[in-house]
Coordinates of C-alpha atoms in Angstrom, one line a residue:
M1 CA 138.5 4.3 120.4
S2 CA 137.3 2.8 123.6
T3 CA 139.9 1.2 125.6
G4 CA 137.9 -1.9 126.3
P5 CA 138.1 -4.6 128.8
G6 CA 141.9 -4.9 128.2
A7 CA 143.0 -1.3 129.3
D8 CA 142.8 -2.3 132.9
S9 CA 145.6 -4.5 133.2
A10 CA 147.0 -4.5 136.9
P11 CA 149.9 -2.1 137.5
A12 CA 153.4 -3.5 138.5
P13 CA 153.5 -3.5 142.4
T14 CA 156.8 -1.5 142.7
T15 CA 158.5 1.0 140.3
P16 CA 161.8 2.2 141.7
D17 CA 162.4 5.0 139.2
P18 CA 161.0 8.6 140.2
L19 CA 159.5 8.9 136.3
P20 CA 155.8 9.5 135.7
A21 CA 153.9 6.2 135.8
P22 CA 154.2 4.0 132.7
D23 CA 150.5 4.0 132.6
T24 CA 149.9 7.9 132.1
P25 CA 147.3 8.2 129.3
R26 CA 149.4 10.6 126.9
T27 CA 152.8 11.4 126.4
S28 CA 154.6 14.0 123.9
S29 CA 158.0 12.0 124.2
M30 CA 158.8 10.1 120.9
F31 CA 160.7 7.5 123.4
S32 CA 159.2 7.8 126.5
S33 CA 158.6 3.6 126.9
L34 CA 162.1 3.4 126.9
R35 CA 161.8 4.8 130.6
V36 CA 160.7 1.6 131.4
R37 CA 164.0 -0.5 132.4
N38 CA 162.5 -3.8 131.2
Y39 CA 161.0 -2.4 127.9
R40 CA 164.8 -0.9 127.5
L41 CA 166.4 -4.3 127.7
F42 CA 163.6 -6.0 125.6
F43 CA 164.4 -3.2 122.8
A44 CA 168.1 -3.3 122.7
G45 CA 168.0 -7.2 122.3
Q46 CA 165.5 -6.8 119.4
V47 CA 167.7 -4.3 117.6
V48 CA 170.6 -6.8 117.4
S49 CA 168.1 -9.8 116.8
N50 CA 166.1 -7.8 113.9
I51 CA 169.4 -7.2 112.1
G52 CA 170.4 -10.9 112.1
T53 CA 167.0 -11.8 111.1
W54 CA 167.1 -9.7 107.8
M55 CA 170.6 -11.3 107.2
Q56 CA 169.4 -14.3 107.6
R57 CA 166.5 -13.9 104.9
I58 CA 168.8 -12.5 102.7
A59 CA 171.4 -15.2 103.1
Q60 CA 168.8 -17.9 103.0
D61 CA 167.2 -16.7 99.5
W62 CA 170.9 -16.3 98.1
L63 CA 171.6 -19.9 99.4
V64 CA 168.6 -21.7 97.7
L65 CA 169.1 -20.0 94.6
S66 CA 172.9 -20.8 94.5
L67 CA 172.0 -24.4 95.3
T68 CA 169.2 -25.0 92.8
G69 CA 169.0 -21.9 90.5
S70 CA 165.2 -22.1 90.7
A71 CA 163.2 -19.2 91.8
T72 CA 160.4 -21.9 92.4
A73 CA 162.6 -23.3 95.0
V74 CA 162.8 -19.6 96.8
G75 CA 159.3 -19.6 96.8
V76 CA 159.0 -22.7 98.7
T77 CA 161.2 -21.7 101.1
T78 CA 159.4 -18.7 101.9
A79 CA 156.2 -20.4 101.9
L80 CA 157.4 -23.3 104.4
Q81 CA 158.4 -20.0 106.6
F82 CA 154.9 -18.4 106.7
L83 CA 152.7 -21.4 106.1
P84 CA 152.8 -22.6 109.9
M85 CA 151.2 -19.1 111.0
L86 CA 148.5 -19.5 108.6
F87 CA 147.4 -22.9 109.9
L88 CA 148.5 -22.9 113.3
G89 CA 148.5 -19.4 114.2
L90 CA 145.3 -19.6 116.2
Y91 CA 146.8 -22.5 118.4
G92 CA 149.9 -20.6 119.0
G93 CA 147.5 -18.0 120.4
V94 CA 145.9 -20.6 122.5
L95 CA 149.2 -21.5 124.3
V96 CA 150.1 -17.9 124.6
D97 CA 147.3 -17.3 126.8
R98 CA 148.0 -20.2 129.1
L99 CA 151.6 -19.8 129.4
P100 CA 154.1 -17.0 130.9
R101 CA 155.1 -15.2 128.3
R102 CA 158.5 -14.2 129.3
G103 CA 159.1 -17.9 129.7
T104 CA 157.6 -18.7 126.2
L105 CA 160.0 -16.0 124.5
L106 CA 163.0 -17.8 126.3
V107 CA 162.2 -20.8 124.6
T108 CA 161.0 -19.6 121.4
Q109 CA 164.0 -17.4 120.9
S110 CA 166.5 -20.2 121.8
A111 CA 165.0 -22.5 119.2
M112 CA 165.3 -19.7 116.6
A113 CA 168.9 -19.3 117.4
V114 CA 169.8 -23.1 117.5
T115 CA 168.2 -23.4 114.1
G116 CA 170.2 -20.8 112.8
I117 CA 173.8 -21.7 114.3
A118 CA 172.9 -25.2 112.8
L119 CA 172.4 -23.9 109.2
A120 CA 175.7 -22.3 109.8
A121 CA 177.3 -25.3 110.9
L122 CA 176.2 -27.3 107.7
T123 CA 176.7 -24.0 105.3
L124 CA 180.5 -23.4 106.6
S125 CA 181.3 -27.2 106.5
G126 CA 180.3 -27.5 102.9
H127 CA 177.6 -30.1 103.7
V128 CA 174.2 -28.1 103.5
Q129 CA 171.7 -29.0 100.7
V130 CA 168.3 -27.8 99.9
W131 CA 166.5 -30.0 101.8
H132 CA 168.1 -28.7 105.0
V133 CA 167.3 -25.1 104.1
Y134 CA 163.7 -26.0 103.8
L135 CA 163.8 -27.6 107.2
A136 CA 165.1 -24.6 108.8
A137 CA 162.8 -22.3 107.6
F138 CA 159.9 -24.7 108.6
A139 CA 161.5 -24.6 111.7
V140 CA 161.6 -21.1 112.4
G141 CA 158.0 -20.9 111.1
L142 CA 156.8 -23.3 113.7
A143 CA 158.7 -21.1 116.5
T144 CA 157.1 -17.9 114.9
V145 CA 153.5 -19.5 115.4
V146 CA 154.1 -19.1 119.3
D147 CA 156.8 -16.1 119.5
N148 CA 155.0 -13.9 117.5
P149 CA 151.7 -13.5 119.6
A150 CA 153.7 -14.2 122.6
R151 CA 156.3 -11.2 121.6
Q152 CA 153.1 -8.8 120.7
S153 CA 151.2 -9.3 123.7
F154 CA 154.4 -9.3 126.1
V155 CA 154.7 -5.7 125.3
S156 CA 151.7 -4.7 127.6
E157 CA 153.1 -6.4 130.4
M158 CA 156.1 -4.5 130.0
V159 CA 154.9 -0.9 129.5
G160 CA 151.5 -0.9 130.7
P161 CA 148.4 0.6 128.6
G162 CA 149.2 3.7 128.8
Q163 CA 152.9 3.5 126.9
L164 CA 151.5 0.7 124.6
Q165 CA 151.1 2.7 121.7
N166 CA 154.6 4.4 121.8
A167 CA 156.3 0.8 122.7
V168 CA 154.3 -0.8 119.5
S169 CA 155.7 2.0 117.5
L170 CA 159.1 1.8 118.7
N171 CA 159.0 -2.0 118.0
S172 CA 158.2 -0.9 114.0
A173 CA 161.0 1.7 113.9
N174 CA 163.1 -0.8 115.5
F175 CA 162.1 -3.4 112.8
Q176 CA 162.3 -0.8 110.1
S177 CA 165.6 0.3 110.7
A178 CA 166.9 -3.4 111.0
R179 CA 165.4 -3.4 107.5
L180 CA 167.8 -0.9 106.2
V181 CA 171.1 -2.1 107.9
G182 CA 170.6 -6.0 107.8
P183 CA 170.4 -6.7 104.0
A184 CA 173.3 -4.2 103.2
V185 CA 175.4 -6.2 105.9
A186 CA 174.3 -9.1 104.8
G187 CA 175.1 -8.5 101.0
L188 CA 178.7 -7.4 102.4
M189 CA 179.0 -10.6 104.3
I190 CA 178.2 -12.9 101.5
T191 CA 180.3 -11.5 99.1
G192 CA 183.3 -11.2 101.3
V193 CA 183.2 -14.4 103.3
G194 CA 180.0 -16.5 102.4
T195 CA 176.4 -17.2 103.5
G196 CA 177.3 -19.3 106.3
W197 CA 178.5 -16.5 108.2
A198 CA 175.3 -14.4 108.1
F199 CA 173.7 -17.5 109.4
L200 CA 176.2 -17.9 112.0
F201 CA 175.4 -14.1 113.1
N202 CA 172.0 -14.4 113.1
G203 CA 172.1 -17.7 115.2
L204 CA 174.5 -15.3 117.8
S205 CA 172.4 -12.5 117.4
F206 CA 169.5 -13.9 119.7
V207 CA 172.0 -13.9 122.8
A208 CA 171.0 -10.2 122.9
P209 CA 167.1 -10.8 123.5
I210 CA 167.6 -13.9 125.4
A211 CA 169.8 -11.8 127.7
G212 CA 167.5 -9.0 127.7
L213 CA 164.7 -11.2 129.1
L214 CA 166.8 -12.9 131.6
L215 CA 168.1 -9.5 133.0
M216 CA 164.2 -8.4 133.4
R217 CA 162.7 -7.8 137.0
A218 CA 159.7 -9.9 137.3
R219 CA 158.1 -7.8 140.1
E220 CA 158.0 -4.7 137.7
L221 CA 155.8 -6.6 134.9
Y222 CA 152.1 -5.9 134.8
V223 CA 150.2 -8.6 136.2
V224 CA 148.3 -10.5 133.4
E225 CA 145.6 -13.0 134.3
R226 CA 146.4 -16.6 132.5
A227 CA 143.6 -18.3 130.7
P228 CA 143.2 -22.0 132.5
R229 CA 143.7 -25.0 130.4
G230 CA 140.4 -26.4 129.2
K231 CA 138.7 -27.3 126.1
G232 CA 137.0 -24.9 123.4
Q233 CA 139.6 -22.2 124.3
L234 CA 140.3 -21.6 120.2
R235 CA 136.4 -21.4 119.6
E236 CA 136.3 -19.1 122.8
G237 CA 138.6 -16.7 121.3
L238 CA 136.8 -16.8 118.0
Q239 CA 133.6 -15.9 119.5
Y240 CA 135.2 -13.0 121.6
V241 CA 136.4 -11.4 118.6
A242 CA 133.2 -12.2 116.7
G243 CA 131.3 -10.3 119.4
R244 CA 133.5 -7.3 119.3
P245 CA 132.9 -5.3 116.0
D246 CA 135.9 -3.0 116.9
L247 CA 138.1 -5.8 116.7
I248 CA 136.6 -7.8 114.1
W249 CA 136.3 -4.9 111.6
T250 CA 140.3 -3.9 112.4
I251 CA 141.3 -7.3 111.5
V252 CA 139.0 -7.4 108.3
L253 CA 140.5 -4.1 107.3
V254 CA 144.3 -5.5 108.0
G255 CA 143.3 -8.3 106.0
F256 CA 142.4 -6.8 102.8
V257 CA 145.4 -4.1 103.2
G258 CA 147.7 -6.8 103.7
T259 CA 146.4 -9.6 101.5
F260 CA 146.1 -7.2 98.1
G261 CA 148.1 -4.0 99.1
F262 CA 151.3 -5.1 100.4
N263 CA 152.3 -7.5 97.5
F264 CA 155.4 -5.0 96.9
P265 CA 157.8 -7.9 96.0
V266 CA 155.7 -8.4 92.9
Y267 CA 154.8 -5.0 92.1
L268 CA 158.2 -3.2 92.7
S269 CA 160.4 -5.9 90.9
A270 CA 158.2 -5.5 87.7
F271 CA 158.3 -1.5 87.8
A272 CA 161.8 -2.0 88.0
D273 CA 162.3 -4.4 85.2
D274 CA 159.7 -4.2 82.9
V275 CA 158.2 -0.4 83.2
F276 CA 161.2 1.4 83.8
H277 CA 163.8 -0.6 82.6
A278 CA 166.4 0.3 85.2
G279 CA 167.6 -3.0 86.9
A280 CA 168.4 -4.3 90.3
G281 CA 169.6 -0.8 91.5
S282 CA 166.5 0.7 90.9
Y283 CA 164.5 -2.1 92.8
S284 CA 167.2 -1.7 95.7
L285 CA 166.0 2.2 95.9
F286 CA 162.6 1.4 96.1
N287 CA 162.8 -0.9 98.7
T288 CA 164.9 1.7 100.7
L289 CA 162.6 4.4 100.4
M290 CA 159.6 2.4 101.7
A291 CA 161.9 1.3 104.5
V292 CA 162.5 5.1 105.3
G293 CA 158.7 6.0 105.0
S294 CA 157.8 3.0 107.3
L295 CA 160.2 4.1 109.6
A296 CA 159.1 7.5 109.8
G297 CA 155.3 6.3 110.1
A298 CA 156.6 4.2 113.1
L299 CA 158.1 7.2 114.9
L300 CA 155.3 9.5 114.3
A301 CA 152.9 6.8 115.8
A302 CA 155.2 6.9 118.7
R303 CA 154.4 10.6 119.3
R304 CA 150.7 9.8 119.3
G305 CA 149.2 9.2 122.4
T306 CA 146.2 7.0 121.7
A307 CA 145.3 4.9 118.8
R308 CA 142.0 6.1 117.4
M309 CA 140.2 4.3 114.4
R310 CA 139.7 7.4 112.2
V311 CA 143.6 7.4 112.0
M312 CA 143.8 3.9 110.9
I313 CA 140.8 4.4 108.5
G314 CA 142.3 7.7 107.2
A315 CA 145.6 6.3 106.6
A316 CA 144.3 3.1 104.8
V317 CA 142.3 5.2 102.4
L318 CA 145.6 7.4 101.5
F319 CA 147.6 4.4 101.5
G320 CA 145.4 3.0 98.4
A321 CA 145.4 6.4 96.9
M322 CA 149.0 6.5 97.0
E323 CA 149.1 3.2 95.2
I324 CA 146.7 4.4 92.6
L325 CA 148.9 7.2 92.1
A326 CA 152.1 5.7 92.0
A327 CA 150.5 3.2 89.2
T328 CA 150.1 6.1 87.1
A329 CA 153.4 7.5 87.8
P330 CA 155.3 8.6 84.4
S331 CA 158.7 8.5 85.6
L332 CA 161.2 6.7 87.9
W333 CA 161.9 9.4 90.0
L334 CA 158.5 10.2 90.6
F335 CA 157.6 6.5 91.4
A336 CA 160.5 6.1 93.7
L337 CA 159.5 9.2 95.8
L338 CA 155.8 7.8 96.2
M339 CA 157.4 4.8 97.8
A340 CA 158.2 7.0 101.3
P341 CA 154.5 8.0 101.8
I342 CA 153.3 4.7 100.9
G343 CA 155.5 2.8 103.4
M344 CA 154.4 5.7 106.0
F345 CA 150.8 5.1 105.8
G346 CA 151.1 1.6 105.6
M347 CA 153.0 1.7 108.7
T348 CA 150.3 3.9 110.3
I349 CA 147.7 1.3 109.7
N350 CA 150.0 -1.3 111.3
V351 CA 150.9 0.2 114.5
T352 CA 147.7 1.5 114.9
A353 CA 145.8 -1.7 114.1
N354 CA 148.2 -3.4 116.6
T355 CA 147.9 -1.0 119.3
S356 CA 144.1 -0.8 119.3
I357 CA 143.4 -4.5 119.3
Q358 CA 146.0 -5.1 122.3
M359 CA 144.2 -2.1 124.2
G360 CA 140.8 -3.3 123.2
T361 CA 141.3 -6.8 124.5
D362 CA 140.7 -8.8 127.5
P363 CA 144.3 -9.4 128.6
A364 CA 143.4 -13.1 129.3
M365 CA 142.4 -13.2 125.5
R366 CA 145.4 -11.2 124.2
G367 CA 147.2 -13.7 122.6
R368 CA 144.8 -15.6 121.0
V369 CA 143.4 -12.3 119.2
M370 CA 146.8 -11.3 118.3
A371 CA 147.5 -15.0 116.9
L372 CA 144.3 -14.1 114.7
Y373 CA 145.7 -10.6 113.8
M374 CA 149.2 -11.9 112.9
M375 CA 147.6 -15.0 111.0
V376 CA 145.5 -12.6 108.9
F377 CA 148.1 -10.0 108.5
L378 CA 150.9 -12.3 107.5
G379 CA 148.7 -15.3 106.1
G380 CA 147.5 -12.8 103.6
S381 CA 150.4 -13.1 101.2
P382 CA 150.4 -16.5 100.0
V383 CA 146.8 -15.8 98.8
G384 CA 147.3 -12.1 97.6
A385 CA 150.7 -12.7 95.7
P386 CA 149.4 -15.0 93.5
V387 CA 146.5 -13.0 92.6
A388 CA 148.6 -10.0 92.3
G389 CA 150.7 -11.9 89.9
W390 CA 148.2 -13.0 87.7
I391 CA 146.9 -9.5 87.4
T392 CA 150.1 -8.3 86.4
D393 CA 150.9 -10.9 84.0
A394 CA 147.1 -10.5 82.2
Y395 CA 146.8 -6.8 82.2
G396 CA 150.2 -5.1 83.4
V397 CA 151.9 -4.2 86.7
R398 CA 150.2 -0.6 86.8
A399 CA 146.8 -2.3 86.6
G400 CA 148.0 -4.9 89.2
L401 CA 149.2 -2.0 91.2
A402 CA 146.3 0.1 91.0
V403 CA 143.6 -2.8 91.7
G404 CA 145.5 -3.4 95.1
G405 CA 145.2 0.1 96.1
A406 CA 141.6 0.4 95.0
I407 CA 140.7 -2.7 96.9
A408 CA 142.8 -1.2 100.3
A409 CA 140.9 2.3 99.8
A410 CA 137.4 0.7 99.2
A411 CA 137.9 -1.6 102.3
A412 CA 138.9 1.4 104.5
V413 CA 135.8 3.4 103.4
T414 CA 133.6 0.1 103.8
V415 CA 134.8 -0.7 107.6
G416 CA 134.5 3.0 108.3
L417 CA 130.9 2.9 107.2
V418 CA 130.1 0.0 109.0
L419 CA 131.6 1.0 112.4
A420 CA 129.8 4.3 111.8
R421 CA 126.5 2.7 111.9
V422 CA 127.8 0.3 114.8
G423 CA 128.4 3.3 116.7
D424 CA 125.7 5.4 115.5
L425 CA 127.6 7.9 114.1
R426 CA 127.5 10.2 111.3
L427 CA 130.3 11.9 108.9
S428 CA 130.7 15.5 109.6
V429 CA 132.7 17.9 107.2
G430 CA 133.2 21.2 107.8
W431 CA 136.2 24.2 108.8
H432 CA 137.9 24.1 111.7
H433 CA 140.4 27.5 112.1
G434 CA 140.4 28.0 108.5
H435 CA 141.2 24.2 107.6
P436 CA 138.8 21.5 106.5
R437 CA 137.8 18.9 109.1
V438 CA 136.3 15.3 108.6
R439 CA 135.1 13.6 111.4
F440 CA 132.4 11.2 112.7
V441 CA 129.9 12.7 115.5
P442 CA 127.0 11.0 117.2
R443 CA 123.8 11.2 115.1
S444 CA 121.9 12.8 118.1
S445 CA 124.4 15.7 118.7
G446 CA 127.4 17.8 117.2
E447 CA 129.8 16.6 119.6
L448 CA 132.8 14.6 118.4
A449 CA 132.7 11.0 119.0
T450 CA 135.0 9.7 121.4
V451 CA 135.3 6.5 119.3
G452 CA 136.8 8.2 116.7

């Protein structure tokens, strides 16, 4: 797709390393963005912090369940952590566009560190109550309102447009790797020494990203224009997205997939207990295989040099198809094996959408646009989960998963057709070197469209 106005970020004034410039359009290396010193520091800090974040999620849910014995209370805790993004996410994006992102991240990461340490102190001292956990979850949610769009948009300042997809992909691989390690370590720690130590590890883990931010060389960051303080900036951001079909329809697709296709806590637990009668062990297996697939999808995305719209739409169609196939799986092992491609295609959608939106957005608007993207992606869960639960209760979990996959696939086909119409393209099906080839081409010629 077209790189849009956001691709022309100013280069860093100096680059002391005798390596290829970070804005090289294409790269064959899976880890090429790690050649950039500032991004290496950022990535290393996130490795430690993401593990701590997953540990706190597990410990937080376990603590609330231990204090109350109520699954509803666990749901309230999760809602308190994600609702701030749903209601305040766009305002967070306005702040991110006004403020230096590196300094903003130092504040938000420090705030989350203090929250983790405070919860650890309350738990280890034996004074923790459930409202303390609620308050801590809400505080983390408020920090995330600013931290998430700042962290997403800061990547382009570190690596430039040419390495953006690689860096975004490696960030996703980083998060998925922590998803494999963090819960396992949390389980051992909770069993061995208690939940308080998991909270303490998370609080202290923020030392790594904070140190990385402080050690960065400011002169090597890509210069980004800041939005001046003024009235109507939230409306300005929404009008900017509304006037860009490539942005608005990408966000629409991510919204449908995230709201109806990503309700795995509802589906996987029901398949483990109600369909296959296999218990918690199979539920853990499903999540692990999905995380492995997501990690593979992120690493494969890191090898691609560009973020193409047809890749995202194709991945969304396959994601929906795999969910429908999994809904009909007759055996536990077939269902489990399908979790890997579902995770891979789901991550491909996420990485490709994230990269294309960042590359296609004016740098002065990037915080607001990324805030809208994250608000739609993360904020869909409180809407989609009850719907998925209702379908599952009324018609069975197989129907629920199949409907979610069908909606995701239908949304992908619809968005693809809309974008083809906007770009005056037509679908071309043929053969290339003995293999079937599906692509969009201009209606007036047979050449492959560059927006594909």
